[in-house]
PDB file of C-alpha atoms and ligand atoms in Angstrom:
ATOM      1  CA  MET A   1    -106.053  99.511 -41.351  1.00 57.00           C
ATOM      2  CA  PRO A   2    -103.458  99.708 -44.769  1.00 72.00           C
ATOM      3  CA  SER A   3    -103.745  96.721 -47.160  1.00 88.00           C
ATOM      4  CA  ARG A   4    -102.843  95.828 -50.284  1.00 94.00           C
ATOM      5  CA  LYS A   5    -103.502  93.125 -52.771  1.00 97.00           C
ATOM      6  CA  PHE A   6    -101.804  91.921 -55.631  1.00 95.00           C
ATOM      7  CA  VAL A   7    -102.160  88.558 -57.813  1.00 98.00           C
ATOM      8  CA  THR A   8     -99.019  86.374 -58.534  1.00 98.00           C
ATOM      9  CA  HIS A   9     -99.153  84.008 -62.033  1.00 98.00           C
ATOM     10  CA  SER A  10     -95.881  81.706 -60.674  1.00 98.00           C
ATOM     11  CA  THR A  11     -94.210  79.765 -57.823  1.00 98.00           C
ATOM     12  CA  GLU A  12     -91.419  82.609 -58.650  1.00 98.00           C
ATOM     13  CA  GLU A  13     -93.481  85.606 -58.857  1.00 98.00           C
ATOM     14  CA  THR A  14     -94.789  84.724 -54.912  1.00 98.00           C
ATOM     15  CA  ILE A  15     -91.341  84.054 -53.916  1.00 98.00           C
ATOM     16  CA  ALA A  16     -90.064  87.588 -55.155  1.00 98.00           C
ATOM     17  CA  ARG A  17     -93.322  89.470 -53.715  1.00 97.00           C
ATOM     18  CA  GLY A  18     -91.920  87.392 -50.525  1.00 98.00           C
ATOM     19  CA  ARG A  19     -88.385  89.073 -51.210  1.00 97.00           C
ATOM     20  CA  GLU A  20     -90.059  92.442 -51.237  1.00 97.00           C
ATOM     21  CA  ILE A  21     -91.974  91.621 -47.751  1.00 97.00           C
ATOM     22  CA  GLY A  22     -88.988  90.934 -46.236  1.00 96.00           C
ATOM     23  CA  ALA A  23     -87.115  94.121 -47.462  1.00 96.00           C
ATOM     24  CA  GLY A  24     -89.263  95.876 -45.713  1.00 95.00           C
ATOM     25  CA  LEU A  25     -89.517  94.139 -42.214  1.00 96.00           C
ATOM     26  CA  LYS A  26     -87.545  95.676 -39.558  1.00 95.00           C
ATOM     27  CA  PRO A  27     -86.820  93.135 -36.307  1.00 96.00           C
ATOM     28  CA  PRO A  28     -88.521  92.934 -33.991  1.00 96.00           C
ATOM     29  CA  ALA A  29     -91.583  91.677 -36.488  1.00 96.00           C
ATOM     30  CA  LEU A  30     -94.166  88.878 -36.604  1.00 96.00           C
ATOM     31  CA  VAL A  31     -95.908  87.817 -39.389  1.00 98.00           C
ATOM     32  CA  LEU A  32     -98.739  85.807 -39.902  1.00 97.00           C
ATOM     33  CA  LEU A  33    -100.031  83.483 -42.207  1.00 98.00           C
ATOM     34  CA  ARG A  34    -103.155  82.433 -43.342  1.00 98.00           C
ATOM     35  CA  GLY A  35    -104.322  80.103 -46.196  1.00 98.00           C
ATOM     36  CA  ASP A  36    -105.085  76.956 -47.605  1.00 98.00           C
ATOM     37  CA  LEU A  37    -102.941  74.035 -47.267  1.00 96.00           C
ATOM     38  CA  GLY A  38    -100.664  74.377 -50.614  1.00 97.00           C
ATOM     39  CA  VAL A  39    -101.208  77.800 -51.268  1.00 98.00           C
ATOM     40  CA  GLY A  40     -98.343  78.834 -51.214  1.00 98.00           C
ATOM     41  CA  LYS A  41     -97.231  80.304 -47.314  1.00 98.00           C
ATOM     42  CA  THR A  42     -93.798  78.246 -47.395  1.00 98.00           C
ATOM     43  CA  THR A  43     -92.998  79.711 -51.232  1.00 98.00           C
ATOM     44  CA  LEU A  44     -93.496  83.001 -49.692  1.00 98.00           C
ATOM     45  CA  THR A  45     -91.497  82.920 -46.544  1.00 98.00           C
ATOM     46  CA  LYS A  46     -88.875  81.480 -48.735  1.00 98.00           C
ATOM     47  CA  GLY A  47     -88.620  84.569 -50.264  1.00 98.00           C
ATOM     48  CA  ILE A  48     -88.922  86.379 -47.008  1.00 97.00           C
ATOM     49  CA  ALA A  49     -86.083  84.442 -45.129  1.00 96.00           C
ATOM     50  CA  SER A  50     -83.532  84.880 -48.668  1.00 96.00           C
ATOM     51  CA  ALA A  51     -84.296  89.061 -49.000  1.00 96.00           C
ATOM     52  CA  LEU A  52     -83.330  89.224 -45.431  1.00 95.00           C
ATOM     53  CA  GLY A  53     -80.303  87.666 -45.642  1.00 93.00           C
ATOM     54  CA  ALA A  54     -81.083  84.422 -43.089  1.00 94.00           C
ATOM     55  CA  ALA A  55     -80.914  81.342 -45.835  1.00 94.00           C
ATOM     56  CA  SER A  56     -81.619  80.779 -49.386  1.00 94.00           C
ATOM     57  CA  GLU A  57     -84.704  80.042 -51.021  1.00 96.00           C
ATOM     58  CA  ASP A  58     -83.809  76.699 -50.971  1.00 96.00           C
ATOM     59  CA  GLU A  59     -82.585  77.054 -47.579  1.00 96.00           C
ATOM     60  CA  VAL A  60     -86.312  77.095 -46.365  1.00 97.00           C
ATOM     61  CA  THR A  61     -88.232  73.818 -46.511  1.00 96.00           C
ATOM     62  CA  SER A  62     -91.690  73.092 -44.520  1.00 96.00           C
ATOM     63  CA  PRO A  63     -91.556  73.105 -40.587  1.00 92.00           C
ATOM     64  CA  THR A  64     -94.509  70.710 -41.054  1.00 83.00           C
ATOM     65  CA  PHE A  65     -93.187  68.120 -38.796  1.00 82.00           C
ATOM     66  CA  THR A  66     -90.411  70.058 -36.629  1.00 85.00           C
ATOM     67  CA  LEU A  67     -92.798  73.047 -36.080  1.00 90.00           C
ATOM     68  CA  VAL A  68     -89.682  75.551 -36.066  1.00 92.00           C
ATOM     69  CA  HIS A  69     -87.293  76.294 -38.552  1.00 94.00           C
ATOM     70  CA  LYS A  70     -85.096  78.507 -37.332  1.00 94.00           C
ATOM     71  CA  TYR A  71     -82.700  80.153 -40.263  1.00 95.00           C
ATOM     72  CA  GLU A  72     -79.272  82.828 -39.726  1.00 91.00           C
ATOM     73  CA  VAL A  73     -76.472  84.086 -40.959  1.00 83.00           C
ATOM     74  CA  ASN A  74     -73.855  81.296 -39.630  1.00 64.00           C
ATOM     75  CA  PRO A  75     -71.218  83.692 -38.200  1.00 58.00           C
ATOM     76  CA  ASN A  76     -68.200  81.132 -39.035  1.00 54.00           C
ATOM     77  CA  VAL A  77     -69.314  81.349 -42.340  1.00 52.00           C
ATOM     78  CA  GLN A  78     -69.510  85.241 -42.707  1.00 49.00           C
ATOM     79  CA  ALA A  79     -67.401  86.101 -40.618  1.00 51.00           C
ATOM     80  CA  GLY A  80     -66.445  90.118 -41.166  1.00 53.00           C
ATOM     81  CA  ALA A  81     -68.650  90.443 -43.075  1.00 54.00           C
ATOM     82  CA  ALA A  82     -71.903  92.655 -42.704  1.00 53.00           C
ATOM     83  CA  ALA A  83     -74.743  90.393 -43.244  1.00 50.00           C
ATOM     84  CA  ALA A  84     -73.110  88.004 -40.196  1.00 49.00           C
ATOM     85  CA  THR A  85     -74.388  90.832 -37.686  1.00 58.00           C
ATOM     86  CA  THR A  86     -77.175  93.155 -39.975  1.00 72.00           C
ATOM     87  CA  ALA A  87     -79.166  90.101 -40.744  1.00 84.00           C
ATOM     88  CA  PRO A  88     -81.901  89.222 -38.045  1.00 91.00           C
ATOM     89  CA  PRO A  89     -83.099  85.264 -37.280  1.00 94.00           C
ATOM     90  CA  VAL A  90     -85.748  84.684 -39.041  1.00 96.00           C
ATOM     91  CA  TYR A  91     -88.115  82.180 -37.367  1.00 95.00           C
ATOM     92  CA  HIS A  92     -90.518  79.711 -39.359  1.00 96.00           C
ATOM     93  CA  VAL A  93     -93.047  78.371 -37.180  1.00 94.00           C
ATOM     94  CA  ASP A  94     -95.878  75.791 -38.537  1.00 94.00           C
ATOM     95  CA  LEU A  95     -98.763  74.885 -36.422  1.00 92.00           C
ATOM     96  CA  TYR A  96    -100.786  72.658 -38.793  1.00 91.00           C
ATOM     97  CA  ARG A  97    -100.044  69.936 -36.952  1.00 87.00           C
ATOM     98  CA  VAL A  98    -100.116  71.378 -33.090  1.00 86.00           C
ATOM     99  CA  GLY A  99    -104.118  69.737 -32.170  1.00 75.00           C
ATOM    100  CA  ASP A 100    -105.728  70.983 -29.657  1.00 70.00           C
ATOM    101  CA  PHE A 101    -105.440  74.649 -28.880  1.00 62.00           C
ATOM    102  CA  ARG A 102    -102.133  76.058 -27.005  1.00 70.00           C
ATOM    103  CA  ASP A 103    -100.028  78.365 -26.501  1.00 71.00           C
ATOM    104  CA  LEU A 104     -95.995  78.922 -26.968  1.00 73.00           C
ATOM    105  CA  GLU A 105     -94.916  78.462 -23.481  1.00 73.00           C
ATOM    106  CA  THR A 106     -96.412  75.047 -23.868  1.00 75.00           C
ATOM    107  CA  LEU A 107     -94.891  74.263 -26.566  1.00 76.00           C
ATOM    108  CA  GLY A 108     -91.503  75.157 -26.050  1.00 75.00           C
ATOM    109  CA  LEU A 109     -91.912  78.168 -28.410  1.00 79.00           C
ATOM    110  CA  GLU A 110     -91.608  81.129 -26.161  1.00 77.00           C
ATOM    111  CA  ASP A 111     -88.520  81.834 -27.106  1.00 81.00           C
ATOM    112  CA  VAL A 112     -89.420  82.381 -30.432  1.00 86.00           C
ATOM    113  CA  LEU A 113     -90.646  85.890 -29.594  1.00 88.00           C
ATOM    114  CA  SER A 114     -88.082  86.907 -26.561  1.00 86.00           C
ATOM    115  CA  GLU A 115     -84.686  87.769 -29.253  1.00 88.00           C
ATOM    116  CA  ASN A 116     -84.836  90.214 -31.666  1.00 93.00           C
ATOM    117  CA  ALA A 117     -85.783  88.615 -34.546  1.00 95.00           C
ATOM    118  CA  ILE A 118     -88.585  87.580 -37.941  1.00 96.00           C
ATOM    119  CA  VAL A 119     -90.745  85.221 -36.963  1.00 96.00           C
ATOM    120  CA  VAL A 120     -93.239  83.856 -39.766  1.00 97.00           C
ATOM    121  CA  VAL A 121     -96.128  81.633 -38.093  1.00 96.00           C
ATOM    122  CA  GLU A 122     -97.989  79.427 -40.796  1.00 96.00           C
ATOM    123  CA  TRP A 123    -101.506  78.237 -39.173  1.00 94.00           C
ATOM    124  CA  PRO A 124    -101.582  81.079 -36.280  1.00 93.00           C
ATOM    125  CA  ASP A 125    -105.458  80.510 -35.953  1.00 91.00           C
ATOM    126  CA  LYS A 126    -103.902  77.245 -33.407  1.00 88.00           C
ATOM    127  CA  LEU A 127    -102.326  79.311 -30.590  1.00 85.00           C
ATOM    128  CA  SER A 128    -103.162  82.596 -28.867  1.00 81.00           C
ATOM    129  CA  ILE A 129    -100.376  84.216 -30.077  1.00 84.00           C
ATOM    130  CA  ARG A 130     -99.575  87.263 -27.740  1.00 85.00           C
ATOM    131  CA  THR A 131     -96.747  90.226 -28.705  1.00 89.00           C
ATOM    132  CA  GLU A 132     -95.886  93.736 -28.945  1.00 92.00           C
ATOM    133  CA  TRP A 133     -94.396  93.312 -31.400  1.00 94.00           C
ATOM    134  CA  PRO A 134     -95.696  94.797 -34.752  1.00 96.00           C
ATOM    135  CA  VAL A 135     -97.853  92.242 -37.018  1.00 96.00           C
ATOM    136  CA  ILE A 136     -97.907  91.716 -40.516  1.00 97.00           C
ATOM    137  CA  ARG A 137    -100.650  89.920 -41.214  1.00 97.00           C
ATOM    138  CA  ILE A 138    -100.928  88.042 -44.925  1.00 98.00           C
ATOM    139  CA  HIS A 139    -103.721  85.567 -46.412  1.00 98.00           C
ATOM    140  CA  ILE A 140    -103.148  83.753 -49.625  1.00 98.00           C
ATOM    141  CA  GLU A 141    -106.013  82.559 -51.671  1.00 98.00           C
ATOM    142  CA  HIS A 142    -106.222  80.316 -54.472  1.00 98.00           C
ATOM    143  CA  ILE A 143    -107.191  81.729 -57.699  1.00 98.00           C
ATOM    144  CA  ALA A 144    -106.628  78.957 -60.261  1.00 97.00           C
ATOM    145  CA  GLU A 145    -103.909  76.457 -61.022  1.00 97.00           C
ATOM    146  CA  ASP A 146    -101.191  79.030 -60.689  1.00 98.00           C
ATOM    147  CA  GLU A 147    -102.710  82.162 -58.975  1.00 98.00           C
ATOM    148  CA  ARG A 148    -102.831  83.274 -56.215  1.00 98.00           C
ATOM    149  CA  ARG A 149    -104.594  86.888 -54.754  1.00 98.00           C
ATOM    150  CA  ILE A 150    -102.444  87.901 -51.409  1.00 98.00           C
ATOM    151  CA  THR A 151    -103.493  90.529 -49.151  1.00 98.00           C
ATOM    152  CA  ILE A 152    -101.362  92.165 -47.069  1.00 98.00           C
ATOM    153  CA  ALA A 153    -102.588  94.065 -44.074  1.00 96.00           C
ATOM    154  CA  THR A 154    -100.163  96.320 -41.232  1.00 91.00           C
ATOM    155  CA  ASP A 155    -101.423  96.990 -37.933  1.00 79.00           C
TER     156      ASP A 155
HETATM  157  P1  LIG B   1     -98.518  76.339 -47.848  1.00 79.67           P
HETATM  158  O1  LIG B   1     -96.954  76.405 -47.200  1.00 79.67           O
HETATM  159  O2  LIG B   1     -99.018  77.130 -47.679  1.00 79.67           O
HETATM  160  O3  LIG B   1     -98.840  74.612 -47.589  1.00 79.67           O
HETATM  161  P2  LIG B   1     -96.449  75.775 -50.084  1.00 79.67           P
HETATM  162  O4  LIG B   1     -95.744  77.004 -50.194  1.00 79.67           O
HETATM  163  O5  LIG B   1     -95.676  74.652 -49.294  1.00 79.67           O
HETATM  164  O6  LIG B   1     -97.683  76.008 -49.348  1.00 79.67           O
HETATM  165  O7  LIG B   1     -96.915  74.964 -51.507  1.00 79.67           O
HETATM  166  C1  LIG B   1     -97.273  75.573 -52.572  1.00 79.67           C
HETATM  167  C2  LIG B   1     -97.840  75.259 -53.863  1.00 79.67           C
HETATM  168  O8  LIG B   1     -98.479  76.083 -54.779  1.00 79.67           O
HETATM  169  C3  LIG B   1     -96.016  74.828 -54.425  1.00 79.67           C
HETATM  170  O9  LIG B   1     -95.821  73.822 -54.899  1.00 79.67           O
HETATM  171  C4  LIG B   1     -95.510  75.789 -55.603  1.00 79.67           C
HETATM  172  O10 LIG B   1     -95.176  75.656 -56.295  1.00 79.67           O
HETATM  173  C5  LIG B   1     -97.046  75.596 -56.184  1.00 79.67           C
HETATM  174  N1  LIG B   1     -97.528  77.430 -57.077  1.00 79.67           N
HETATM  175  C6  LIG B   1     -98.164  77.312 -57.813  1.00 79.67           C
HETATM  176  N2  LIG B   1     -98.238  78.718 -58.198  1.00 79.67           N
HETATM  177  C7  LIG B   1     -98.056  79.492 -57.199  1.00 79.67           C
HETATM  178  C8  LIG B   1     -98.114  80.446 -56.944  1.00 79.67           C
HETATM  179  N3  LIG B   1     -98.605  81.348 -58.028  1.00 79.67           N
HETATM  180  N4  LIG B   1     -97.370  81.321 -55.748  1.00 79.67           N
HETATM  181  C9  LIG B   1     -97.051  80.384 -54.852  1.00 79.67           C
HETATM  182  N5  LIG B   1     -97.191  78.559 -54.838  1.00 79.67           N
HETATM  183  C10 LIG B   1     -97.557  77.840 -56.364  1.00 79.67           C
HETATM  184 MG1  LIG B   2     -96.529  75.677 -45.347  1.00 79.67          MG
END
């Protein structure tokens, strides 16, 4: 399994790395984000979703309480624009508050893996996720105040 590692030194740098990752994704794809609370998983997702044209960085906020945010280009806003037909929806799921071991169906999230989308999941180990989709595993570690080590592995 090929993996690559890099270190970021600021929030902005992590967002920029997220944009690079997002630009390289083709739907459908499942991105699993592991790492401690406050390490930068949502920050990285801002870059991923913005590179895919699904949302601006500022629109991407933590779905900790709602479990899932869906970002997609609003066809009314983008009428006629190429982006409206080419940008895949991005689901941002945060399972931090999921207490017991459950599956996506129990949580009403089965649709998330049924359309041609990019699905980003924080705290993926809270669930059993079965999918035939390509999976990108990302681990973020805290090194120092503003420094993070990001490891990316693809199947
Ligand atoms: P998580 O989703 O993993 O709980 P967040 O992305 O919500 O974490 O929060 C990360 C916090 O750490 C933010 O306040 C962000 O500004 C800060 N931060 C500082 N340095 C970095 C960095 N290099 N990469 C990502 N976030 C950073
Ligand atoms: Mg988060």
